[in-house]
Amino acid sequence: MTRDGADFLQLHRRDAPRGGLTAWLVGAVRTAVADGRLAAGTALPPTRTLARELGVSRGVVVEAYRRLTDEAVVVSRVGAGTVVAPQPGTPEAVVPRPADDAGTTGPLLPARAPAGVDLDLSPGIPDLSAFPRAAWLRAERAVLATATAADLGYGDPRGSARLRAVLAAWLARTRGLRAGADEIVVVAGVAQSLALLAQVVRARGERAVAIEDPGSRGARDALAHWGLAVPPVPVDDDGVRVADLAATGARTVLLTPAHQFPTGVVLAPDRRRELLAWARSADGLVVEDDYDAEHRYDRAPVPALHASAPGHVAHTGSTSKTLAPGMRIGWLIPPPALLAEVVAAKHANDLGSPVLPQLVLAELLAGGAYDRHLRLVRTRQRARRDAVVGAVREHLPTARIGGAAAGLHLVIGFPDDDRDDAELAARARDAGVLVHPLSLHRQRPGPPGLVLGYAAHTPDRLADAVRRLGRALAGQLAR
Ligand SMILES: Cc1ncc(COP(=O)(O)O)c(C=O)c1O
């Protein structure tokens, strides 16, 4: 529900105290949330609109929203604006999702760019026009010609035995994983892996899953949805800081070691060792989100953590970044000690994933069409990545580029600047370019940055996007 103005707060400028306008507005929103007039998920008016209606400066409203965000009364999302957060004591409240017509797109967040945006550089979206339709159709025909009647019944909640066997071989070859078909659970994407693991660790009495900071905002929201605290662990140039992880007291941590989301750093060898030592000594669980490991351009693949400590790592990946997020197919390899509980959770959740897409994916993997598709998109994405890097150097020369060696996005940082990156992203949006501010994926303040997803656009469009971005931010950044 979007609010158009200040009426819902029943606020009038004439009632405001002299000075202290920000505190007045913060108090009014807080009270309205506390007494239930503003339910979780309700969108607050855009700052400009509310400022106009209250007759105050926009800065007052921006500052009030910032304080309310710090107090977790509201949450802000690029494209979706500011919405009332679920409040403690209302366990039924779910983390609000942006409405379809105003959504922020990207990692575990709903698709669709806000009106006025014609270049959506949200991270995590592959080139959907490259979906291998012909190969899929051929594979689907082959599957329908050969699938038995029994294949179409309720099956093993872990998924099709054929897909699991093919996946075991493929993951061994491409990611160095040593997991048998029996240890793999086919899931509806990494999102479902997180949901299943959250349910399992909660049932075991865990109350927190530590996450990277910055880290995927969508993953954070998903874990919070399952009632877990999500203590932030800082990430530096070597990946997650394991000493800080130990200090959280959490025994489960969600990581993106191969290509940290969103910074793009790789977990350094020393950190890997430290992490695995932590996992062994704390009897901990590392959830390894391998979300875009197939996409790398200038470096050798980073071996999956799972291979080094299968008893402490739950490895998960999906076809969301290789085929399309809408496929909702992924895999989860939990440590053996958690397998039965994960399978029970999968069974309780949906009795197993749809069988036909699983069989088709098995056919694509086994016949080599999946690898051919990956080679094709990798070449295309490298050219797109190069186009963004070139355009950033030209139009945003003070920006520092990070995470460009792999993945579907890169990050531009402004280390010597203290600009609010949400403000920079808002300016970009006004110029028709949607980018995520790094702060969207942060729990604690840090240097500003913008995340630029490039996989879904041609080099020309990307160059245009960055040119517009440069123009929109001109004069904003320190020289
Ligand atoms: C960090 C991260 N993990 C996982 C996912 C994908 O989740 P799923 O496989 O459910 O589509 C994304 C999607 O953007 C992501 O950015």
Short mmCIF file of C-alpha atoms and ligand atoms in Angstrom, two decimals:
data_model
loop_
_atom_site.label_atom_id
_atom_site.label_comp_id
_atom_site.label_asym_id
_atom_site.label_seq_id
_atom_site.Cartn_x
_atom_site.Cartn_y
_atom_site.Cartn_z
CA MET A 1 0.00 0.00 0.00
CA THR A 2 1.49 3.32 -1.01
CA ARG A 3 0.65 6.46 0.89
CA ASP A 4 0.33 9.64 -1.08
CA GLY A 5 0.69 12.23 1.60
CA ALA A 6 0.82 13.19 5.25
CA ASP A 7 -2.86 12.58 6.04
CA PHE A 8 -2.28 9.14 7.47
CA LEU A 9 -0.19 10.63 10.26
CA GLN A 10 -2.73 13.35 10.95
CA LEU A 11 0.14 15.75 11.28
CA HIS A 12 -0.03 19.44 10.72
CA ARG A 13 2.88 21.81 10.56
CA ARG A 14 1.03 24.27 12.81
CA ASP A 15 1.20 21.68 15.65
CA ALA A 16 4.93 21.26 15.31
CA PRO A 17 7.20 22.57 18.03
CA ARG A 18 9.59 25.36 17.13
CA GLY A 19 12.73 23.67 15.86
CA GLY A 20 13.01 19.95 16.52
CA LEU A 21 10.97 19.20 13.43
CA THR A 22 12.84 15.98 12.80
CA ALA A 23 12.22 14.68 16.31
CA TRP A 24 8.55 15.64 15.96
CA LEU A 25 8.20 13.65 12.75
CA VAL A 26 10.16 10.67 14.11
CA GLY A 27 7.94 10.62 17.20
CA ALA A 28 4.75 10.77 15.14
CA VAL A 29 5.75 7.85 12.92
CA ARG A 30 6.99 5.83 15.90
CA THR A 31 3.66 6.35 17.70
CA ALA A 32 1.64 5.47 14.63
CA VAL A 33 3.60 2.24 14.25
CA ALA A 34 3.34 1.40 17.94
CA ASP A 35 -0.42 1.91 18.08
CA GLY A 36 -1.00 -0.09 14.92
CA ARG A 37 -2.14 2.74 12.61
CA LEU A 38 0.83 1.96 10.43
CA ALA A 39 1.08 -1.79 9.89
CA ALA A 40 4.23 -3.63 8.86
CA GLY A 41 4.66 -3.33 5.12
CA THR A 42 2.95 0.06 4.82
CA ALA A 43 4.89 2.36 2.52
CA LEU A 44 5.64 5.84 3.82
CA PRO A 45 5.27 8.70 1.34
CA PRO A 46 8.31 9.68 -0.70
CA THR A 47 10.40 12.25 1.19
CA ARG A 48 9.69 14.96 -1.35
CA THR A 49 5.93 14.46 -1.13
CA LEU A 50 5.80 14.39 2.63
CA ALA A 51 8.07 17.43 2.92
CA ARG A 52 5.82 19.39 0.57
CA GLU A 53 2.66 18.41 2.40
CA LEU A 54 4.06 19.17 5.84
CA GLY A 55 5.67 22.37 4.68
CA VAL A 56 9.09 21.35 5.94
CA SER A 57 12.38 20.98 4.11
CA ARG A 58 13.11 17.67 2.47
CA GLY A 59 16.20 17.32 4.67
CA VAL A 60 13.95 17.09 7.74
CA VAL A 61 12.07 14.13 6.28
CA VAL A 62 15.23 12.44 4.99
CA GLU A 63 16.82 12.72 8.42
CA ALA A 64 13.64 11.48 10.14
CA TYR A 65 13.51 8.42 7.84
CA ARG A 66 17.17 7.79 8.52
CA ARG A 67 16.64 7.80 12.28
CA LEU A 68 13.59 5.57 11.97
CA THR A 69 15.68 3.19 9.85
CA ASP A 70 18.41 3.13 12.50
CA GLU A 71 15.75 2.30 15.09
CA ALA A 72 14.43 -0.48 12.80
CA VAL A 73 10.99 1.14 12.80
CA VAL A 74 11.17 1.28 9.00
CA VAL A 75 13.32 -0.24 6.28
CA SER A 76 14.31 1.48 3.05
CA ARG A 77 14.74 -0.16 -0.28
CA VAL A 78 15.85 1.34 -3.52
CA GLY A 79 12.84 1.56 -5.77
CA ALA A 80 10.38 0.58 -3.07
CA GLY A 81 10.91 3.56 -0.81
CA THR A 82 10.55 3.37 2.94
CA VAL A 83 8.22 0.84 4.49
CA VAL A 84 7.23 0.01 8.05
CA ALA A 85 9.31 -2.89 9.37
CA PRO A 86 7.90 -5.87 11.25
CA GLN A 87 7.94 -4.95 14.92
CA PRO A 88 9.20 -7.12 17.77
CA GLY A 89 6.39 -9.01 19.43
CA THR A 90 4.56 -9.53 16.16
CA PRO A 91 6.11 -12.79 15.01
CA GLU A 92 3.49 -13.20 12.33
CA ALA A 93 4.71 -10.08 10.58
CA VAL A 94 6.79 -10.94 7.55
CA VAL A 95 9.50 -8.76 6.10
CA PRO A 96 7.64 -6.63 3.60
CA ARG A 97 8.32 -7.21 -0.05
CA PRO A 98 8.23 -4.28 -2.42
CA ALA A 99 5.03 -4.16 -4.42
CA ASP A 100 5.24 -5.45 -7.97
CA ASP A 101 5.05 -2.07 -9.57
CA ALA A 102 7.68 -0.47 -7.40
CA GLY A 103 10.11 -3.28 -6.75
CA THR A 104 13.81 -3.22 -6.29
CA THR A 105 15.14 -6.00 -8.44
CA GLY A 106 18.06 -8.25 -7.71
CA PRO A 107 19.31 -10.76 -5.20
CA LEU A 108 16.42 -12.54 -3.61
CA LEU A 109 14.36 -9.41 -4.13
CA PRO A 110 11.40 -9.25 -6.49
CA ALA A 111 11.87 -8.28 -10.09
CA ARG A 112 10.59 -5.19 -11.91
CA ALA A 113 12.13 -1.77 -12.02
CA PRO A 114 10.24 1.33 -10.87
CA ALA A 115 8.55 3.56 -13.42
CA GLY A 116 10.92 5.90 -15.24
CA VAL A 117 13.83 3.48 -15.12
CA ASP A 118 14.87 2.21 -18.52
CA LEU A 119 18.26 0.80 -17.55
CA ASP A 120 18.03 -1.62 -14.68
CA LEU A 121 21.51 -2.50 -13.44
CA SER A 122 20.30 -4.41 -10.40
CA PRO A 123 22.80 -7.14 -9.62
CA GLY A 124 22.13 -10.83 -10.01
CA ILE A 125 20.11 -10.81 -13.20
CA PRO A 126 21.53 -12.82 -16.09
CA ASP A 127 20.75 -12.12 -19.74
CA LEU A 128 17.26 -13.58 -19.86
CA SER A 129 17.13 -13.25 -23.63
CA ALA A 130 19.99 -15.78 -23.79
CA PHE A 131 17.90 -18.56 -22.24
CA PRO A 132 18.71 -21.67 -24.30
CA ARG A 133 15.17 -22.16 -25.59
CA ALA A 134 16.01 -24.50 -28.47
CA ALA A 135 18.22 -26.74 -26.34
CA TRP A 136 15.58 -26.77 -23.59
CA LEU A 137 12.87 -27.74 -26.08
CA ARG A 138 14.99 -30.54 -27.54
CA ALA A 139 15.80 -31.83 -24.07
CA GLU A 140 12.17 -31.62 -22.98
CA ARG A 141 11.08 -33.62 -26.03
CA ALA A 142 13.67 -36.26 -25.27
CA VAL A 143 12.55 -36.40 -21.65
CA LEU A 144 8.87 -36.73 -22.54
CA ALA A 145 9.69 -39.48 -24.99
CA THR A 146 11.54 -41.52 -22.42
CA ALA A 147 10.16 -40.69 -18.95
CA THR A 148 8.31 -43.59 -17.39
CA ALA A 149 4.88 -43.29 -15.79
CA ALA A 150 6.57 -43.89 -12.44
CA ASP A 151 8.80 -40.85 -13.01
CA LEU A 152 5.67 -38.71 -12.82
CA GLY A 153 4.50 -39.88 -9.41
CA TYR A 154 5.38 -38.51 -5.99
CA GLY A 155 9.06 -39.10 -5.84
CA ASP A 156 11.94 -38.88 -3.45
CA PRO A 157 11.75 -35.48 -1.70
CA ARG A 158 15.45 -35.08 -2.51
CA GLY A 159 14.49 -34.86 -6.18
CA SER A 160 14.97 -36.93 -9.29
CA ALA A 161 17.64 -39.61 -8.87
CA ARG A 162 18.73 -38.97 -12.46
CA LEU A 163 19.33 -35.25 -11.86
CA ARG A 164 21.11 -35.89 -8.58
CA ALA A 165 23.47 -38.37 -10.25
CA VAL A 166 24.24 -35.99 -13.09
CA LEU A 167 24.64 -33.06 -10.69
CA ALA A 168 27.04 -35.03 -8.49
CA ALA A 169 29.30 -35.60 -11.50
CA TRP A 170 28.97 -32.02 -12.75
CA LEU A 171 29.68 -30.46 -9.34
CA ALA A 172 32.70 -32.74 -8.92
CA ARG A 173 34.08 -31.65 -12.30
CA THR A 174 33.34 -27.95 -12.11
CA ARG A 175 33.49 -27.21 -8.37
CA GLY A 176 35.64 -30.01 -6.99
CA LEU A 177 32.80 -31.26 -4.80
CA ARG A 178 32.90 -34.79 -3.49
CA ALA A 179 29.26 -35.57 -2.79
CA GLY A 180 27.28 -38.62 -3.77
CA ALA A 181 23.91 -38.34 -5.50
CA ASP A 182 22.30 -39.50 -2.25
CA GLU A 183 23.64 -36.45 -0.43
CA ILE A 184 22.15 -33.91 -2.83
CA VAL A 185 18.75 -32.31 -2.33
CA VAL A 186 17.19 -30.59 -5.33
CA VAL A 187 15.61 -27.34 -4.17
CA ALA A 188 13.72 -24.36 -5.56
CA GLY A 189 16.82 -22.17 -5.67
CA VAL A 190 19.25 -20.96 -3.03
CA ALA A 191 16.30 -19.19 -1.43
CA GLN A 192 14.76 -22.54 -0.54
CA SER A 193 18.10 -23.85 0.72
CA LEU A 194 18.19 -20.92 3.14
CA ALA A 195 14.61 -21.55 4.20
CA LEU A 196 15.23 -25.26 4.82
CA LEU A 197 18.49 -24.68 6.68
CA ALA A 198 16.92 -21.91 8.73
CA GLN A 199 14.14 -24.27 9.81
CA VAL A 200 16.60 -27.03 10.62
CA VAL A 201 19.03 -24.91 12.67
CA ARG A 202 16.16 -23.28 14.50
CA ALA A 203 14.71 -26.65 15.37
CA ARG A 204 18.14 -27.49 16.78
CA GLY A 205 17.94 -24.48 19.07
CA GLU A 206 20.07 -22.01 17.10
CA ARG A 207 18.79 -18.46 17.24
CA ALA A 208 21.28 -16.70 14.94
CA VAL A 209 22.92 -17.08 11.56
CA ALA A 210 25.86 -14.73 11.09
CA ILE A 211 26.06 -13.07 7.70
CA GLU A 212 28.56 -11.03 5.74
CA ASP A 213 28.47 -7.25 6.01
CA PRO A 214 28.05 -6.07 3.35
CA GLY A 215 26.13 -9.12 2.23
CA SER A 216 23.04 -10.03 0.26
CA ARG A 217 20.12 -7.99 1.54
CA GLY A 218 17.70 -10.59 0.23
CA ALA A 219 19.44 -13.39 2.10
CA ARG A 220 19.38 -11.32 5.27
CA ASP A 221 15.66 -10.70 4.93
CA ALA A 222 15.02 -14.36 4.19
CA LEU A 223 16.81 -15.56 7.33
CA ALA A 224 15.14 -12.88 9.44
CA HIS A 225 11.82 -14.10 8.09
CA TRP A 226 12.51 -17.45 9.75
CA GLY A 227 12.98 -15.72 13.08
CA LEU A 228 16.77 -15.81 13.12
CA ALA A 229 19.00 -13.00 14.29
CA VAL A 230 21.53 -12.10 11.62
CA PRO A 231 24.65 -10.68 13.31
CA PRO A 232 26.85 -8.89 10.78
CA VAL A 233 30.44 -9.95 10.20
CA PRO A 234 32.65 -7.43 8.41
CA VAL A 235 34.17 -8.27 5.05
CA ASP A 236 37.52 -6.84 3.95
CA ASP A 237 39.74 -7.40 0.91
CA ASP A 238 40.38 -11.01 2.02
CA GLY A 239 36.72 -11.85 2.59
CA VAL A 240 34.89 -12.37 5.85
CA ARG A 241 36.81 -11.53 9.04
CA VAL A 242 36.78 -14.81 10.90
CA ALA A 243 37.88 -13.32 14.24
CA ASP A 244 34.76 -11.15 14.14
CA LEU A 245 32.67 -14.17 13.24
CA ALA A 246 33.82 -16.00 16.34
CA ALA A 247 32.91 -12.95 18.43
CA THR A 248 29.25 -13.08 17.33
CA GLY A 249 28.76 -16.37 19.18
CA ALA A 250 26.69 -17.70 16.26
CA ARG A 251 27.40 -21.28 15.24
CA THR A 252 26.06 -20.92 11.71
CA VAL A 253 27.31 -18.49 9.11
CA LEU A 254 26.14 -17.77 5.57
CA LEU A 255 28.98 -16.93 3.19
CA THR A 256 29.67 -16.34 -0.49
CA PRO A 257 33.34 -17.46 -0.55
CA ALA A 258 33.94 -17.77 -4.30
CA HIS A 259 32.73 -14.26 -5.16
CA GLN A 260 31.56 -12.35 -2.15
CA PHE A 261 28.23 -10.66 -2.64
CA PRO A 262 28.32 -7.74 -3.27
CA THR A 263 32.04 -6.80 -3.02
CA GLY A 264 33.25 -9.58 -5.32
CA VAL A 265 36.28 -10.44 -3.18
CA VAL A 266 37.45 -14.05 -2.97
CA LEU A 267 37.93 -15.63 0.45
CA ALA A 268 41.74 -15.66 0.81
CA PRO A 269 43.52 -18.99 1.52
CA ASP A 270 44.48 -17.97 5.08
CA ARG A 271 40.91 -16.97 5.81
CA ARG A 272 39.64 -20.27 4.43
CA ARG A 273 41.90 -22.13 6.81
CA GLU A 274 40.86 -19.89 9.71
CA LEU A 275 37.21 -20.35 8.83
CA LEU A 276 37.43 -24.11 8.69
CA ALA A 277 39.35 -24.15 11.98
CA TRP A 278 36.53 -22.06 13.49
CA ALA A 279 33.91 -24.46 12.09
CA ARG A 280 35.68 -27.46 13.58
CA SER A 281 36.30 -25.94 16.98
CA ALA A 282 32.82 -24.41 17.33
CA ASP A 283 31.16 -27.44 15.74
CA GLY A 284 29.81 -24.78 13.41
CA LEU A 285 28.03 -24.81 10.09
CA VAL A 286 29.16 -22.77 7.11
CA VAL A 287 26.45 -22.26 4.50
CA GLU A 288 28.37 -21.84 1.25
CA ASP A 289 26.26 -19.86 -1.21
CA ASP A 290 27.90 -20.56 -4.57
CA TYR A 291 25.44 -18.23 -6.28
CA ASP A 292 27.45 -17.17 -9.34
CA ALA A 293 30.57 -19.35 -9.27
CA GLU A 294 30.16 -20.39 -12.91
CA HIS A 295 30.84 -16.85 -14.10
CA ARG A 296 34.51 -15.96 -14.02
CA TYR A 297 36.58 -14.14 -16.57
CA ASP A 298 40.17 -13.49 -15.54
CA ARG A 299 40.85 -16.08 -12.94
CA ALA A 300 40.81 -19.80 -12.31
CA PRO A 301 37.78 -21.24 -10.51
CA VAL A 302 37.93 -20.98 -6.74
CA PRO A 303 37.44 -24.48 -5.30
CA ALA A 304 34.32 -24.91 -3.24
CA LEU A 305 34.79 -24.91 0.54
CA HIS A 306 32.62 -27.97 0.81
CA ALA A 307 35.39 -30.17 -0.57
CA SER A 308 37.65 -29.24 2.36
CA ALA A 309 35.17 -29.84 5.18
CA PRO A 310 32.03 -31.66 4.04
CA GLY A 311 31.07 -32.28 7.66
CA HIS A 312 30.79 -28.56 8.38
CA VAL A 313 29.70 -27.02 5.09
CA ALA A 314 26.27 -26.90 3.47
CA HIS A 315 26.91 -26.11 -0.18
CA THR A 316 24.17 -24.55 -2.28
CA GLY A 317 23.84 -23.22 -5.81
CA SER A 318 21.21 -22.78 -8.48
CA THR A 319 20.49 -22.19 -12.14
CA SER A 320 19.28 -18.66 -11.38
CA LYS A 321 22.45 -17.01 -12.69
CA THR A 322 23.11 -19.46 -15.50
CA LEU A 323 19.67 -20.12 -17.04
CA ALA A 324 17.13 -17.83 -15.41
CA PRO A 325 15.98 -17.00 -11.85
CA GLY A 326 12.44 -17.97 -12.83
CA MET A 327 13.48 -21.61 -13.22
CA ARG A 328 13.62 -21.98 -9.44
CA ILE A 329 15.95 -24.98 -9.56
CA GLY A 330 18.94 -25.38 -7.31
CA TRP A 331 20.80 -27.87 -5.17
CA LEU A 332 21.76 -28.22 -1.55
CA ILE A 333 24.39 -30.55 -0.14
CA PRO A 334 24.10 -30.39 3.65
CA PRO A 335 26.64 -31.99 5.97
CA PRO A 336 25.75 -35.69 6.45
CA ALA A 337 24.63 -35.02 10.03
CA LEU A 338 21.93 -32.60 8.83
CA LEU A 339 20.82 -34.46 5.71
CA ALA A 340 17.86 -36.30 7.23
CA GLU A 341 16.53 -33.13 8.84
CA VAL A 342 16.89 -31.16 5.62
CA VAL A 343 15.09 -33.88 3.65
CA ALA A 344 12.31 -33.96 6.25
CA ALA A 345 11.98 -30.17 5.95
CA LYS A 346 11.89 -30.37 2.15
CA HIS A 347 9.21 -33.06 2.39
CA ALA A 348 7.17 -31.00 4.82
CA ASN A 349 7.52 -27.90 2.65
CA ASP A 350 6.56 -29.20 -0.78
CA LEU A 351 7.03 -32.99 -1.06
CA GLY A 352 9.79 -32.35 -3.58
CA SER A 353 10.47 -30.11 -6.58
CA PRO A 354 8.60 -30.42 -9.91
CA VAL A 355 9.98 -33.39 -11.82
CA LEU A 356 9.91 -32.40 -15.50
CA PRO A 357 12.27 -29.41 -15.21
CA GLN A 358 14.60 -31.59 -13.17
CA LEU A 359 14.72 -34.24 -15.88
CA VAL A 360 15.25 -31.60 -18.56
CA LEU A 361 18.09 -30.03 -16.60
CA ALA A 362 19.66 -33.49 -16.19
CA GLU A 363 19.48 -33.93 -19.95
CA LEU A 364 21.13 -30.55 -20.58
CA LEU A 365 23.89 -31.28 -18.08
CA ALA A 366 24.57 -34.79 -19.28
CA GLY A 367 24.49 -33.91 -22.99
CA GLY A 368 26.85 -30.92 -22.69
CA ALA A 369 24.26 -28.29 -23.70
CA TYR A 370 24.49 -26.63 -20.28
CA ASP A 371 28.27 -26.23 -20.56
CA ARG A 372 27.93 -24.89 -24.11
CA HIS A 373 25.43 -22.33 -22.86
CA LEU A 374 27.78 -21.31 -20.05
CA ARG A 375 30.64 -20.80 -22.49
CA LEU A 376 28.44 -18.63 -24.66
CA VAL A 377 27.18 -16.40 -21.87
CA ARG A 378 30.61 -16.16 -20.29
CA THR A 379 32.07 -14.73 -23.50
CA ARG A 380 29.19 -12.32 -23.84
CA GLN A 381 29.40 -11.25 -20.20
CA ARG A 382 33.11 -10.64 -20.39
CA ALA A 383 32.48 -8.12 -23.19
CA ARG A 384 29.76 -6.50 -21.09
CA ARG A 385 31.99 -6.36 -18.04
CA ASP A 386 34.71 -4.73 -20.18
CA ALA A 387 32.22 -2.17 -21.46
CA VAL A 388 31.24 -1.15 -17.92
CA VAL A 389 34.83 -1.00 -16.72
CA GLY A 390 35.81 1.17 -19.71
CA ALA A 391 32.84 3.47 -19.24
CA VAL A 392 33.43 3.85 -15.49
CA ARG A 393 37.07 4.80 -16.12
CA GLU A 394 35.89 7.41 -18.60
CA HIS A 395 32.85 8.85 -16.87
CA LEU A 396 33.55 8.23 -13.17
CA PRO A 397 37.33 8.50 -13.02
CA THR A 398 37.50 8.79 -9.21
CA ALA A 399 35.61 5.56 -8.66
CA ARG A 400 37.45 2.44 -7.53
CA ILE A 401 36.27 -0.68 -9.34
CA GLY A 402 35.98 -3.89 -7.34
CA GLY A 403 34.88 -7.46 -7.94
CA ALA A 404 35.17 -7.34 -11.72
CA ALA A 405 37.02 -10.62 -12.22
CA ALA A 406 33.91 -12.74 -11.90
CA GLY A 407 30.17 -12.68 -11.49
CA LEU A 408 27.37 -10.67 -13.00
CA HIS A 409 28.06 -7.35 -11.31
CA LEU A 410 30.88 -5.14 -10.10
CA VAL A 411 31.09 -2.51 -7.40
CA ILE A 412 32.29 1.03 -7.73
CA GLY A 413 33.51 2.54 -4.50
CA PHE A 414 34.20 6.08 -3.47
CA PRO A 415 36.56 5.47 -0.56
CA ASP A 416 37.53 9.10 -0.04
CA ASP A 417 33.99 10.28 0.04
CA ASP A 418 31.35 10.33 2.72
CA ARG A 419 28.38 10.79 0.43
CA ASP A 420 25.27 8.83 1.21
CA ASP A 421 25.23 6.22 -1.54
CA ALA A 422 21.43 5.88 -1.30
CA GLU A 423 21.33 9.51 -2.37
CA LEU A 424 23.69 8.74 -5.27
CA ALA A 425 21.47 5.82 -6.30
CA ALA A 426 18.42 8.08 -6.08
CA ARG A 427 20.09 10.55 -8.46
CA ALA A 428 20.92 7.71 -10.82
CA ARG A 429 17.31 6.58 -10.69
CA ASP A 430 16.14 10.07 -11.55
CA ALA A 431 18.35 9.71 -14.64
CA GLY A 432 16.59 6.43 -15.48
CA VAL A 433 19.36 4.11 -14.23
CA LEU A 434 18.64 1.70 -11.39
CA VAL A 435 21.65 0.69 -9.31
CA HIS A 436 21.89 -0.68 -5.79
CA PRO A 437 23.68 1.48 -3.23
CA LEU A 438 26.15 -0.61 -1.26
CA SER A 439 24.38 0.52 1.90
CA LEU A 440 21.30 -1.47 0.80
CA HIS A 441 23.39 -4.56 1.53
CA ARG A 442 25.03 -3.26 4.69
CA GLN A 443 23.98 -3.53 8.31
CA ARG A 444 26.63 -1.14 9.60
CA PRO A 445 27.80 2.07 8.00
CA GLY A 446 30.72 1.81 5.60
CA PRO A 447 32.25 3.59 2.64
CA PRO A 448 29.76 4.47 -0.08
CA GLY A 449 29.53 2.43 -3.26
CA LEU A 450 27.24 1.40 -6.05
CA VAL A 451 26.63 -2.12 -7.31
CA LEU A 452 26.34 -2.33 -11.10
CA GLY A 453 24.84 -5.47 -12.60
CA TYR A 454 25.90 -5.77 -16.21
CA ALA A 455 24.97 -9.23 -17.47
CA ALA A 456 21.55 -8.33 -18.81
CA HIS A 457 22.50 -5.44 -21.14
CA THR A 458 24.45 -4.96 -24.34
CA PRO A 459 27.77 -3.08 -24.21
CA ASP A 460 26.16 -0.04 -25.89
CA ARG A 461 23.39 0.18 -23.33
CA LEU A 462 25.85 -0.27 -20.53
CA ALA A 463 28.05 2.51 -21.85
CA ASP A 464 24.97 4.71 -22.05
CA ALA A 465 23.97 3.79 -18.50
CA VAL A 466 27.38 4.65 -17.08
CA ARG A 467 27.52 7.87 -19.09
CA ARG A 468 24.18 8.88 -17.55
CA LEU A 469 25.38 7.80 -14.15
CA GLY A 470 28.49 9.94 -14.55
CA ARG A 471 26.37 12.91 -15.51
CA ALA A 472 23.92 12.34 -12.62
CA LEU A 473 26.74 12.15 -10.09
CA ALA A 474 28.84 14.94 -11.54
CA GLY A 475 29.54 17.46 -8.82
CA GLN A 476 28.44 15.01 -6.13
CA LEU A 477 31.67 13.19 -5.61
CA ALA A 478 34.98 14.35 -4.23
CA ARG A 479 37.49 14.96 -7.01
C1 LIG B 1 23.94 -13.76 -2.88
C2 LIG B 1 22.84 -14.48 -3.58
N1 LIG B 1 22.52 -15.71 -3.22
C3 LIG B 1 21.56 -16.40 -3.86
C4 LIG B 1 20.86 -15.85 -4.89
C5 LIG B 1 19.90 -16.63 -5.73
O1 LIG B 1 18.91 -17.23 -5.14
P1 LIG B 1 18.03 -18.25 -5.95
O2 LIG B 1 18.91 -19.39 -6.34
O3 LIG B 1 16.99 -18.63 -4.97
O4 LIG B 1 17.46 -17.57 -7.15
C6 LIG B 1 21.10 -14.58 -5.25
C7 LIG B 1 20.29 -14.01 -6.32
O5 LIG B 1 20.40 -12.94 -6.78
C8 LIG B 1 22.14 -13.88 -4.62
O6 LIG B 1 22.48 -12.67 -5.01
#
